[in-house]
Backbone as a ProteinNet text record, in pm:
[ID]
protein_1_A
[PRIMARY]
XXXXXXXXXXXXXXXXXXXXXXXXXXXXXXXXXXXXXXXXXXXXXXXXXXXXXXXXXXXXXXXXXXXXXXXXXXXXXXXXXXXXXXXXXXXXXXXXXXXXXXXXXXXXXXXXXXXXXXXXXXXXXXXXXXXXXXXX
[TERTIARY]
83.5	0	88.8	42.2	117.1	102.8	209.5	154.3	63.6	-48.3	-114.3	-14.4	-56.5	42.5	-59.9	-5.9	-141.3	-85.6	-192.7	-159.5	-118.2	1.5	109.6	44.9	-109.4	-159.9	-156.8	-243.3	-229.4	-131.6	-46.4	94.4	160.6	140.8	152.8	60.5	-72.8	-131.4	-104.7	-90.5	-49.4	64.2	194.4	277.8	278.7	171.8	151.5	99.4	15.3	-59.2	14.1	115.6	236.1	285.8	329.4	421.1	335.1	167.8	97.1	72.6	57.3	36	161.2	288.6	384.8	413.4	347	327.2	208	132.4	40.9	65.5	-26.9	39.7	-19.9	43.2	24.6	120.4	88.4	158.8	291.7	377.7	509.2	559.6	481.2	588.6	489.9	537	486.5	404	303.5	270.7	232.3	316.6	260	172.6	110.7	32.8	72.4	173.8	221.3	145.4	163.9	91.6	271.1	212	312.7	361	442.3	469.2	589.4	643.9	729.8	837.2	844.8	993.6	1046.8	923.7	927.9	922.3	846.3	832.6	981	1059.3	1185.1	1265.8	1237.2	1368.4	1406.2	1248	1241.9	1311.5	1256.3	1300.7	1468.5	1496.7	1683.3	1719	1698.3	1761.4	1746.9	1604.9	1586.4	1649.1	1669.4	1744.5	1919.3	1928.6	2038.3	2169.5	2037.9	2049.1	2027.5	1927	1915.2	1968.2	1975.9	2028.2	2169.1	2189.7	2406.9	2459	2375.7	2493.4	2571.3	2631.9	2795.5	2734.3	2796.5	2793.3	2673.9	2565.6	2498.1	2551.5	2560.1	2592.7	2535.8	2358.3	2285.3	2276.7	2315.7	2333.4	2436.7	2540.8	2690.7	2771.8	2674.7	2694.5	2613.5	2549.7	2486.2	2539.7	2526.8	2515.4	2361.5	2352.4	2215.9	2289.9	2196.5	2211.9	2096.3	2087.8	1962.1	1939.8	1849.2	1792.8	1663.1	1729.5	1597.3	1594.4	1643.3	1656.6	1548.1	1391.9	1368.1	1301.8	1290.6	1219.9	1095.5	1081.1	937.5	851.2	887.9	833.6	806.1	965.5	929.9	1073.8	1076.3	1255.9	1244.1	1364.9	1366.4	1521.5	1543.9	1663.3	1678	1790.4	1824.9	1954.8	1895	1986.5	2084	2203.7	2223.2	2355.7	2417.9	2478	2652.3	2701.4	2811.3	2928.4	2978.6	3049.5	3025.7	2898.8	2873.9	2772.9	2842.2	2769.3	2730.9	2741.8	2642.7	2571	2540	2488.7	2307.3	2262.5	2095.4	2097.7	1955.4	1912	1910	1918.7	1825.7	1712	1708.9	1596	1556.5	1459.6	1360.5	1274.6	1313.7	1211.6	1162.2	1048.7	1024.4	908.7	938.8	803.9	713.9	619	508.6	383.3	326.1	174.8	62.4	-30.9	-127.8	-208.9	-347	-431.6	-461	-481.1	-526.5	-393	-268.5	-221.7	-97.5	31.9	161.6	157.5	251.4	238.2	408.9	433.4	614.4	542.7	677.1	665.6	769.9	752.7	891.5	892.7	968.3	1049.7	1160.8	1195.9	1315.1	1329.8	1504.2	1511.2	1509.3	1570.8	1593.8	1463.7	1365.8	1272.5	1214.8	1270.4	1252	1384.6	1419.6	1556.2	1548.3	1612.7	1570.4	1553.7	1614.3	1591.9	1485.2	1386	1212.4	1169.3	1131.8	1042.4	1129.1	1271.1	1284.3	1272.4	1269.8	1263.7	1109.8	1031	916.8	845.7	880.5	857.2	916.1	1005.4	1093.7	988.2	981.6	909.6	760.8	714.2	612.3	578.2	689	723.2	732.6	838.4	848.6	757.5	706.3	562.6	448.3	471.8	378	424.9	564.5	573.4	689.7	702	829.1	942.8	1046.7	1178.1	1255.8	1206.2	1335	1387.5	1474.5	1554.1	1486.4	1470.5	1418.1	1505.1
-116.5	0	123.9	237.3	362.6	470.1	549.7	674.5	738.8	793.7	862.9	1034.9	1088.8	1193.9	1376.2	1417.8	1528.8	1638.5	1694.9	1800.5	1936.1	1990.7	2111.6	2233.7	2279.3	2368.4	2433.6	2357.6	2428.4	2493.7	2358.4	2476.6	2603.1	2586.7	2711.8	2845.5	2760.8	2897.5	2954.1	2862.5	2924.5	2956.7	2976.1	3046.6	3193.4	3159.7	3303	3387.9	3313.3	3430.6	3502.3	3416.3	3475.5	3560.3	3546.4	3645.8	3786.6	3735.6	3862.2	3920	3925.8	3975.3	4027.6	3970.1	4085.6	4176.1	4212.5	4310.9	4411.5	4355.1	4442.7	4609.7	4676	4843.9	4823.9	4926.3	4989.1	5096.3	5174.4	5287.8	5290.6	5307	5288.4	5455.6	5544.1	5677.5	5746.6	5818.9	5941.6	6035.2	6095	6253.2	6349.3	6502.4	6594.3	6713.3	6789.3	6898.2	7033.7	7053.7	7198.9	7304	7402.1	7537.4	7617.2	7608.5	7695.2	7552.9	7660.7	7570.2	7432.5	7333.2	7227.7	7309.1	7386.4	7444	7540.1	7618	7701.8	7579.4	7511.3	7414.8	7341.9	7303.1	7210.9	7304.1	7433.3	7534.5	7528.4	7560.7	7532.6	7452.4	7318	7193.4	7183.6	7226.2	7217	7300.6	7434.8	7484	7438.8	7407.7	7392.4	7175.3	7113.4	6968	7057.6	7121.3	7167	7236.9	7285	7357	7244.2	7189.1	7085.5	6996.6	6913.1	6720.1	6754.1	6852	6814.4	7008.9	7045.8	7203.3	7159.4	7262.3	7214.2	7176	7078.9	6986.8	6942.5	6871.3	6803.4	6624.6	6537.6	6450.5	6342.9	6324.9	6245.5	6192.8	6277.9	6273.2	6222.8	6232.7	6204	6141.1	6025	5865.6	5923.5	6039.8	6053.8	6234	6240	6321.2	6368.9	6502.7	6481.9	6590.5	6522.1	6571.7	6620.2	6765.2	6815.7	6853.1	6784.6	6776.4	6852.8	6984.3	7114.4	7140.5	7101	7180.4	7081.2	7068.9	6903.9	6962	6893.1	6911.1	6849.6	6762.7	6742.7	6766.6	6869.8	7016	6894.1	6801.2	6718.2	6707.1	6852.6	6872.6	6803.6	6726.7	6613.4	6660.3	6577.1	6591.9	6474.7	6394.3	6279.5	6254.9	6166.3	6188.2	6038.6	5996.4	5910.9	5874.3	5760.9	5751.8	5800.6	5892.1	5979	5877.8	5772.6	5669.3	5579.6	5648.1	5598.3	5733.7	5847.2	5933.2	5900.5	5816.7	5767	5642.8	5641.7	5493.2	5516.3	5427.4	5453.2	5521.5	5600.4	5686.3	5624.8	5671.3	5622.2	5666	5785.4	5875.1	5975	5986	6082.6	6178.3	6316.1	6414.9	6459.8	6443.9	6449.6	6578.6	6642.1	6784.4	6743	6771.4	6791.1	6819.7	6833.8	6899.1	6809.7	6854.3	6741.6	6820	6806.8	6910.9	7023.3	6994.6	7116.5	7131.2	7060.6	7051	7027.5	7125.2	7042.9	6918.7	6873	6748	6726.6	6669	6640.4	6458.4	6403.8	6266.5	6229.7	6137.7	6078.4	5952.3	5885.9	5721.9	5728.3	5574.4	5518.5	5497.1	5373.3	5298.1	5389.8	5529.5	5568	5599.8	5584.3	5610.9	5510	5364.5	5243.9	5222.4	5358.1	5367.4	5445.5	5424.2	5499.1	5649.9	5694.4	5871.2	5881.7	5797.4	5783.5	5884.3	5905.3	5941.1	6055.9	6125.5	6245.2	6289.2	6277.3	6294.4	6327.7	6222.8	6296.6	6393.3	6412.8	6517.9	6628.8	6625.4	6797.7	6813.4	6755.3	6746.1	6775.4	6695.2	6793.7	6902.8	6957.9	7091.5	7188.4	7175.6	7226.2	7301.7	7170.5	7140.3	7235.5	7267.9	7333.6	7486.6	7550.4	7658.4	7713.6	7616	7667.8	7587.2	7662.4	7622.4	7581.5	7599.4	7591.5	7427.4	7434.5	7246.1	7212.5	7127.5	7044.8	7057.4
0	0	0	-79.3	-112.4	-26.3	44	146.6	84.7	115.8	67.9	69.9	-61	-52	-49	53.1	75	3.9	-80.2	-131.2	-50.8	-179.5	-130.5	-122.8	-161.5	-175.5	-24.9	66.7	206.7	259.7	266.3	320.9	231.4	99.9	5.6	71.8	90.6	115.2	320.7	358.9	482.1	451.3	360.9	380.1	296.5	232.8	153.9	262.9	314.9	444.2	536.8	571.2	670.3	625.4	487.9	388.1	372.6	320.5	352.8	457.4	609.3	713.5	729.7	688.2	731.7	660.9	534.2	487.2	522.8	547	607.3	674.4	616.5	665.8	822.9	856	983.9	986.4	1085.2	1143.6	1149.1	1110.4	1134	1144.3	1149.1	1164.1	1289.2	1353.2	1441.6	1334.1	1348	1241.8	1387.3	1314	1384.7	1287.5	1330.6	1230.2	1277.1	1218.6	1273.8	1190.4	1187.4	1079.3	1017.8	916.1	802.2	712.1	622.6	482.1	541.6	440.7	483	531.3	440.9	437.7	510.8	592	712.7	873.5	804.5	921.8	977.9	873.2	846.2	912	837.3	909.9	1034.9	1094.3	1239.3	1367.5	1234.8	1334.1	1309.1	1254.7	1210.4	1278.2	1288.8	1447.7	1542.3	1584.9	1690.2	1736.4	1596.8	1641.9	1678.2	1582.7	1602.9	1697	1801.9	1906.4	2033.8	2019	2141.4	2150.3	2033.8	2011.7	2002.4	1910.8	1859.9	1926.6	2017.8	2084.5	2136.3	2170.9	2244.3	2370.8	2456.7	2547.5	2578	2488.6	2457.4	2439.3	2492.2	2481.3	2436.3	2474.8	2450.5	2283.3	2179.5	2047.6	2005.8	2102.3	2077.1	2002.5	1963.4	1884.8	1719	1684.9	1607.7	1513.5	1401	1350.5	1265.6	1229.8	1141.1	1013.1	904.4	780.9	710.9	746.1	622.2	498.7	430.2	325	301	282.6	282.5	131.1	95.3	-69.9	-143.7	-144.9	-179.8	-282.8	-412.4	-525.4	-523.6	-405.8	-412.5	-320.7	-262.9	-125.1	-29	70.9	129.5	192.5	249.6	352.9	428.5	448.6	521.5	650.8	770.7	824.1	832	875.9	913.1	1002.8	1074.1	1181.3	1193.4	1151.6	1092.3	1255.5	1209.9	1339	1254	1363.1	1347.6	1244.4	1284.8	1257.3	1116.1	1082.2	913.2	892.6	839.2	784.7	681.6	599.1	423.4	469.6	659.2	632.4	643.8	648.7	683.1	807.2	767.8	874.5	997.9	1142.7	1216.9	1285.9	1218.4	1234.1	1096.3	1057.9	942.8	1001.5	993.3	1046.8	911.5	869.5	697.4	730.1	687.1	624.1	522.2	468.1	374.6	409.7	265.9	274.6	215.6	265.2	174.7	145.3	83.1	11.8	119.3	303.3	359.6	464.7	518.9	595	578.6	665.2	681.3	768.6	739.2	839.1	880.9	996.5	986.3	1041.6	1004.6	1001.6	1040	1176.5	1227.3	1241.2	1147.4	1146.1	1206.3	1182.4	1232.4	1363.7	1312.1	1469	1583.8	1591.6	1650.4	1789.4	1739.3	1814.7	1921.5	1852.4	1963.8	2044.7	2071.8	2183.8	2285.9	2390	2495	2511.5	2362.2	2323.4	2273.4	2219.1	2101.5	2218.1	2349.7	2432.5	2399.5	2453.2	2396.1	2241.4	2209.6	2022.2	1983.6	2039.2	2057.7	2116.8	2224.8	2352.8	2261.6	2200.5	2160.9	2033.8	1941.6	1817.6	1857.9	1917.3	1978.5	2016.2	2109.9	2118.2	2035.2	1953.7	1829.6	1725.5	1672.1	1621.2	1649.3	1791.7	1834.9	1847.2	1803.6	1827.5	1929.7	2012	2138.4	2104.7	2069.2	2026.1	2106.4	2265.2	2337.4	2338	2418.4	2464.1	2629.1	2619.2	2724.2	2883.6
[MASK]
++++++++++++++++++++++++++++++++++++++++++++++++++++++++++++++++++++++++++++++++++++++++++++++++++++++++++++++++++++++++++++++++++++++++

């Protein structure tokens, strides 16, 4: 008598499903709704990362540099805050500007935010966002 041989379809499709659920969207960035254009907005936040995260004897940044990208052709100034020790490497943080039909918006990714600085990074950006420049 012959094993009976069970068809490969199931496990095909339970592995497609896996493959699809981890694509699945979700939330993956912070949004804030500040008032004024990207590019007034961006300005903002670049002094004011500039002044708080990397001033002189600021340390908490220490391991990190940021690189802005205000000049954007597709009205979508970006900063990035990359780690000091690979300045061409991936971000580990995106403070991204843009607009949508009624609203600026800033948008914050990256690892950097599932680190024990995410709670400051947000707290200042918030701030910001809202108008008060100062550092924490």
């Amino acid at each position: 008598m012959k094993p009976a041989v069970k068809p490969a379809w199931p496990v095909i499709a339970g592995l497609f499903a896996l493959i699809i659920s981890g694509c699945a969207t979700s939330t993956d960035y912070l949004e804030y709704r500040p008032s004024g254009s990207p590019q007034r907005v961006a300005d903002t936040l670049l002094s004011s990362i500039r002044t708080c995260w990397f001033g002189e004897g600021v340390s908490a940044f220490a391991d990190y540099a940021y690189e802005p990208e205000l000049a954007s052709h597709s009205n979508r100034p970006r900063i990035l805050i990359v780690r000091a020790s690979e300045p061409g490497g991936l971000p580990q943080l995106i403070v991204e500007a843009s607009r949508d039909s009624r609203r600026t918006s800033v948008k914050l990714f990256g690892p950097l935010l599932a680190t024990p600085l995410g709670p400051r990074i947000q707290a200042d950006i918030d701030r910001w966002t809202k108008g008060n420049s100062g550092c924490a």
